[in-house]
Short mmCIF file of C-alpha atoms in Angstrom, two decimals:
data_model
loop_
_atom_site.label_atom_id
_atom_site.label_comp_id
_atom_site.label_asym_id
_atom_site.label_seq_id
_atom_site.Cartn_x
_atom_site.Cartn_y
_atom_site.Cartn_z
CA LEU A 1 -7.77 -10.05 -18.92
CA LEU A 2 -4.63 -11.33 -17.20
CA VAL A 3 -4.60 -11.19 -13.39
CA ASP A 4 -1.00 -11.46 -12.17
CA THR A 5 -0.73 -13.05 -8.71
CA THR A 6 2.86 -14.28 -9.03
CA PRO A 7 5.56 -13.47 -6.41
CA ILE A 8 6.91 -9.91 -6.41
CA PRO A 9 10.14 -10.57 -8.40
CA SER A 10 8.11 -12.01 -11.31
CA HIS A 11 5.64 -9.15 -11.73
CA PHE A 12 7.41 -7.16 -14.44
CA GLU A 13 8.15 -10.13 -16.68
CA VAL A 14 4.62 -11.56 -16.38
CA ASN A 15 2.90 -8.20 -16.80
CA LEU A 16 4.95 -7.30 -19.86
CA ALA A 17 4.28 -10.69 -21.46
CA GLY A 18 0.55 -10.24 -20.87
CA LEU A 19 0.49 -6.81 -22.48
CA GLN A 20 2.58 -8.00 -25.42
CA ALA A 21 0.10 -10.83 -25.91
CA GLY A 22 -2.69 -8.25 -26.25
CA ARG A 23 -4.23 -8.77 -22.81
CA HIS A 24 -5.49 -6.17 -20.39
CA VAL A 25 -3.50 -6.65 -17.17
CA TYR A 26 -4.34 -6.35 -13.51
CA THR A 27 -1.25 -6.88 -11.41
CA GLN A 28 -0.81 -7.64 -7.75
CA LYS A 29 1.36 -5.24 -5.80
CA PRO A 30 3.84 -3.88 -6.49
CA MET A 31 3.55 -3.71 -10.28
CA THR A 32 7.36 -3.80 -10.64
CA THR A 33 10.44 -3.31 -8.48
CA THR A 34 11.85 -0.33 -10.42
CA VAL A 35 10.36 2.90 -11.73
CA GLU A 36 11.94 2.22 -15.12
CA GLU A 37 10.13 -1.12 -15.42
CA ALA A 38 6.86 0.52 -14.38
CA THR A 39 7.28 3.11 -17.13
CA VAL A 40 7.88 0.34 -19.68
CA LEU A 41 4.56 -1.27 -18.70
CA ILE A 42 2.67 2.02 -18.81
CA GLU A 43 4.01 2.85 -22.28
CA GLU A 44 3.37 -0.68 -23.55
CA ALA A 45 -0.26 -0.51 -22.41
CA LYS A 46 -0.74 2.91 -24.04
CA GLN A 47 0.78 1.79 -27.34
CA ARG A 48 -1.53 -1.23 -27.47
CA ASP A 49 -4.62 0.63 -26.16
CA LEU A 50 -4.83 -1.78 -23.22
CA LYS A 51 -5.81 -1.19 -19.62
CA LEU A 52 -3.13 -1.64 -16.95
CA GLY A 53 -4.58 -1.90 -13.44
CA CYS A 54 -2.49 -2.06 -10.32
CA ALA A 55 -3.13 -3.31 -6.79
CA PRO A 56 -3.54 -2.59 -3.92
CA GLU A 57 -7.24 -1.95 -4.37
CA HIS A 58 -7.73 0.41 -1.40
CA THR A 59 -8.40 3.37 -3.72
CA VAL A 60 -11.78 1.88 -4.66
CA ARG A 61 -12.68 0.55 -1.21
CA PRO A 62 -15.69 2.29 0.38
CA LEU A 63 -13.72 3.06 3.56
CA ILE A 64 -11.00 4.98 1.72
CA ARG A 65 -13.56 6.71 -0.50
CA GLN A 66 -15.44 7.85 2.62
CA ILE A 67 -12.30 9.18 4.31
CA LYS A 68 -11.33 11.10 1.17
CA ALA A 69 -14.85 12.57 0.94
CA LEU A 70 -14.83 13.61 4.62
CA ILE A 71 -11.54 15.44 4.17
CA ALA A 72 -12.70 17.05 0.93
CA GLU A 73 -15.82 18.42 2.62
CA GLY A 74 -13.73 19.87 5.46
CA ALA A 75 -14.78 17.48 8.24
CA ILE A 76 -11.39 17.79 9.97
CA GLY A 77 -10.25 21.09 8.49
CA GLN A 78 -6.71 21.45 7.15
CA VAL A 79 -4.80 18.17 7.33
CA ALA A 80 -1.62 18.49 9.41
CA PHE A 81 -0.23 14.96 9.58
CA ALA A 82 -1.14 11.29 9.61
CA LYS A 83 0.13 8.03 11.09
CA VAL A 84 -0.28 4.87 9.03
CA LYS A 85 0.42 1.35 10.27
CA SER A 86 1.46 -0.96 7.46
CA SER A 87 3.23 -3.79 9.28
CA HIS A 88 2.70 -7.22 10.78
CA ASP A 89 4.70 -9.88 12.62
CA GLY A 90 6.26 -11.52 9.56
CA PRO A 91 4.93 -14.00 6.96
CA GLU A 92 6.75 -16.92 8.59
CA LYS A 93 4.28 -16.78 11.48
CA HIS A 94 1.18 -17.21 9.31
CA ASP A 95 -0.47 -20.59 8.90
CA VAL A 96 -0.38 -20.83 5.11
CA PRO A 97 1.08 -23.59 2.89
CA ARG A 98 4.20 -21.76 1.69
CA ASP A 99 7.91 -21.42 2.28
CA SER A 100 8.28 -17.78 3.39
CA THR A 101 12.04 -17.64 2.73
CA TRP A 102 11.72 -15.46 -0.39
CA TYR A 103 10.11 -12.66 1.62
CA TYR A 104 13.49 -12.14 3.31
CA GLN A 105 15.70 -12.16 0.21
CA PRO A 106 16.67 -9.33 -2.18
CA GLY A 107 13.75 -8.53 -4.47
CA SER A 108 11.31 -8.46 -1.56
CA SER A 109 10.96 -6.41 1.63
CA PRO A 110 8.26 -5.40 4.10
CA ILE A 111 8.04 -2.09 2.26
CA LEU A 112 7.17 -3.86 -0.99
CA ASP A 113 4.97 -6.44 0.72
CA MET A 114 3.22 -4.45 3.47
CA GLY A 115 4.18 -0.79 3.14
CA VAL A 116 2.53 -0.69 -0.27
CA HIS A 117 -0.89 -1.04 1.41
CA GLY A 118 -0.49 1.96 3.68
CA LEU A 119 1.13 3.96 0.90
CA ASN A 120 -1.76 3.21 -1.44
CA GLN A 121 -4.28 4.19 1.21
CA ILE A 122 -2.74 7.51 2.17
CA THR A 123 -1.90 8.57 -1.40
CA SER A 124 -5.44 7.68 -2.44
CA ILE A 125 -6.64 10.10 0.24
CA LEU A 126 -4.05 12.91 0.08
CA GLY A 127 -2.69 12.53 -3.46
CA PRO A 128 0.94 12.13 -4.56
CA ALA A 129 3.75 12.56 -2.07
CA ARG A 130 6.50 15.08 -2.84
CA ARG A 131 9.43 14.21 -0.57
CA LEU A 132 10.64 11.14 1.30
CA ALA A 133 12.91 10.36 4.25
CA SER A 134 13.43 6.97 5.90
CA PHE A 135 15.09 4.87 8.58
CA SER A 136 15.65 1.20 7.78
CA GLY A 137 17.52 -1.77 9.22
CA ARG A 138 17.69 -5.50 9.88
CA ASN A 139 16.24 -5.98 13.35
CA VAL A 140 16.00 -9.81 13.46
CA PRO A 141 18.82 -11.57 11.52
CA THR A 142 17.24 -15.04 11.47
CA ARG A 143 13.63 -16.17 11.65
CA GLU A 144 11.87 -19.50 12.06
CA ILE A 145 8.76 -20.61 10.21
CA LEU A 146 6.21 -21.27 12.95
CA ALA A 147 3.26 -22.73 11.03
CA GLY A 148 2.34 -24.68 7.93
CA PRO A 149 4.22 -27.47 6.13
CA TYR A 150 7.61 -25.71 6.43
CA ARG A 151 7.33 -25.29 10.18
CA GLY A 152 10.71 -25.32 11.91
CA LYS A 153 12.73 -24.09 8.93
CA THR A 154 15.21 -21.30 9.72
CA ILE A 155 15.32 -18.28 7.41
CA GLU A 156 18.40 -16.12 7.00
CA VAL A 157 17.18 -12.53 6.75
CA ASN A 158 19.03 -10.81 3.91
CA ILE A 159 16.92 -7.65 3.62
CA ASP A 160 15.87 -4.87 5.99
CA ASP A 161 12.91 -6.09 8.01
CA ASN A 162 12.24 -2.84 9.86
CA SER A 163 11.59 0.39 7.91
CA LEU A 164 10.01 3.71 8.89
CA LEU A 165 9.03 6.30 6.28
CA LEU A 166 8.33 10.02 6.56
CA LEU A 167 6.48 11.61 3.64
CA ASP A 168 5.88 15.26 2.75
CA PHE A 169 2.67 15.84 0.77
CA GLY A 170 3.13 19.58 0.40
CA ASP A 171 1.14 22.35 2.10
CA ASP A 172 2.79 21.37 5.40
CA ARG A 173 1.11 17.94 5.42
CA PHE A 174 3.29 15.09 6.69
CA VAL A 175 2.80 11.33 7.06
CA PHE A 176 4.61 8.80 9.24
CA LEU A 177 4.32 5.20 8.01
CA ASP A 178 5.81 1.99 9.39
CA ALA A 179 6.55 -0.90 7.04
CA THR A 180 8.04 -3.74 9.05
CA TYR A 181 7.85 -7.41 9.97
CA CYS A 182 8.40 -6.41 13.61
CA VAL A 183 4.88 -5.72 14.96
CA MET A 184 3.92 -8.77 17.03
CA ALA A 185 0.68 -7.13 18.18
CA SER A 186 -0.85 -3.68 18.42
CA MET A 187 -3.75 -2.03 20.21
CA GLY A 188 -3.49 1.14 18.14
CA PRO A 189 -5.46 2.27 15.09
CA ARG A 190 -4.46 1.33 11.55
CA MET A 191 -4.57 4.96 10.53
CA GLU A 192 -5.11 8.36 12.11
CA ILE A 193 -5.33 11.62 10.18
CA TYR A 194 -5.12 14.83 12.19
CA GLY A 195 -6.58 18.13 11.04
CA SER A 196 -7.16 21.64 12.37
CA GLU A 197 -10.81 20.81 13.13
CA GLY A 198 -10.73 17.14 14.05
CA THR A 199 -9.33 13.64 13.62
CA ILE A 200 -10.17 10.62 11.48
CA ALA A 201 -9.22 7.21 12.86
CA VAL A 202 -9.52 3.69 11.43
CA SER A 203 -9.86 0.88 13.94
CA GLY A 204 -6.94 -1.53 14.27
CA ASP A 205 -9.35 -4.48 14.52
CA ARG A 206 -10.06 -5.63 10.96
CA ARG A 207 -13.12 -7.50 12.23
CA ASP A 208 -14.70 -4.24 13.38
CA ALA A 209 -18.00 -3.80 11.54
CA ARG A 210 -17.73 -0.02 11.95
CA PRO A 211 -14.01 0.79 11.69
CA LEU A 212 -14.29 4.51 10.88
CA HIS A 213 -14.19 7.05 13.71
CA LEU A 214 -14.50 10.84 13.42
CA TYR A 215 -13.68 13.43 16.09
CA ARG A 216 -14.80 17.00 15.44
CA LEU A 217 -13.63 20.03 17.39
CA GLU A 218 -17.06 21.60 16.90
CA THR A 219 -18.79 18.97 19.04
CA MET A 220 -15.72 17.62 20.91
CA GLU A 221 -17.15 14.13 20.42
CA TRP A 222 -16.30 10.96 18.54
CA THR A 223 -18.81 9.53 16.08
CA GLN A 224 -18.78 6.50 13.78
CA PRO A 225 -19.81 7.50 10.25
CA GLU A 226 -21.52 4.83 8.20
CA VAL A 227 -19.44 3.17 5.49
CA THR A 228 -21.05 1.31 2.61
CA PRO A 229 -20.16 -2.39 2.96
CA ALA A 230 -17.64 -3.61 0.39
CA PRO A 231 -18.64 -6.51 -1.88
CA PRO A 232 -17.60 -9.88 -0.36
CA VAL A 233 -14.58 -10.45 -2.60
CA ARG A 234 -10.92 -10.69 -1.67
CA ASP A 235 -9.64 -8.11 -4.16
CA LEU A 236 -11.97 -5.29 -5.22
CA GLY A 237 -9.41 -4.29 -7.82
CA VAL A 238 -10.30 -7.20 -10.09
CA LEU A 239 -13.98 -6.28 -9.80
CA HIS A 240 -13.16 -2.65 -10.59
CA MET A 241 -11.03 -3.68 -13.57
CA VAL A 242 -13.77 -5.89 -15.03
CA ASP A 243 -16.36 -3.14 -14.53
CA CYS A 244 -14.12 -0.63 -16.33
CA LEU A 245 -13.68 -3.05 -19.22
CA ILE A 246 -17.42 -3.75 -19.53
CA VAL A 247 -18.51 -0.11 -19.56
CA ASP A 248 -15.25 1.30 -20.96
CA LYS A 249 -14.59 3.80 -18.19
CA PRO A 250 -11.20 5.01 -16.89
CA LEU A 251 -9.39 2.99 -14.25
CA GLU A 252 -8.83 4.46 -10.81
CA LEU A 253 -6.17 1.87 -9.96
CA THR A 254 -3.83 3.22 -12.60
CA GLY A 255 -0.34 2.23 -13.63
CA GLU A 256 0.76 5.81 -12.90
CA HIS A 257 -0.41 5.47 -9.29
CA GLY A 258 1.34 2.11 -9.07
CA ARG A 259 4.55 3.64 -10.44
CA HIS A 260 4.42 6.43 -7.84
CA LEU A 261 4.24 3.80 -5.11
CA VAL A 262 7.15 1.93 -6.69
CA GLU A 263 9.26 5.10 -6.57
CA ILE A 264 8.48 5.66 -2.89
CA MET A 265 9.17 2.04 -1.99
CA THR A 266 12.39 1.69 -3.95
CA ARG A 267 13.85 5.05 -2.95
CA ALA A 268 13.10 4.64 0.78
CA PRO A 269 16.15 2.36 1.29
CA GLN A 270 18.26 4.92 -0.57
CA ALA A 271 17.00 7.71 1.69
CA ALA A 272 17.78 5.58 4.75
CA THR A 273 21.27 4.61 3.59
CA GLU A 274 22.25 8.15 2.58
CA GLY A 275 20.48 9.86 5.47
CA THR A 276 18.89 12.29 3.03
CA THR A 277 15.49 13.61 2.05
CA ILE A 278 14.63 12.69 -1.54
CA GLU A 279 12.51 14.73 -3.92
CA LEU A 280 10.06 12.40 -5.63
CA GLU A 281 9.74 12.67 -9.41
CA THR A 282 6.59 10.70 -10.26
CA THR A 283 2.97 11.67 -9.83
CA PHE A 284 -0.47 10.39 -10.86
#
């Protein structure tokens, strides 16, 4: 098993080499930076009878599983729309031993780096999106690394650092998602899903031991459903991949799901530039 944790621009080359060497592959997000490259990987894995797993791992996280189950059992009725926060203040502000310049150059973007998390979460819950619209721009033209060994270095921002996506999931279900490096702080939830009979909210505090909140019209009260604790590992996707290999069961973190996310992420800038709504072609 090859676990690809290289920077985003290297994913396709490394993943393809792994498959061609006869290895099952689990790739960090996003699996590629084009739909065409994603299709090449999917076909290569099929031809060689290999498993191709794709991060993010939210699909197999207990929290996302619980939200999906609540919606499936009708806890909030018919879903109307959702808000998903998939942003932070920028990698140059984080105290890690790296030069964050590459995050702001072509081949990367906050959509590819951060938006992919929210997109994985909401598509894991609601299924594939059908249409996409977007606004996108460069809000801060230069940034300074504030922590770590490269502290004080100035970064020229050569990509859009501020993108907002609007997704249509069919059946009059819409999702608003932010994917930016422009959120210095927030007191709002990470996700809220609104339905005809209630609301599901996920706490914005990642340290919250009970992040899931459920409001039901029937009782007009908020409750906090129990969520099974996740295993204490950084990436559940690797654990899921190994388990699927040991017992030979189908992956949930599939290449097809990863490709669908790649299409959304790579076509969002097109939708923003053209001011159009784009019909999405991939599914999973």
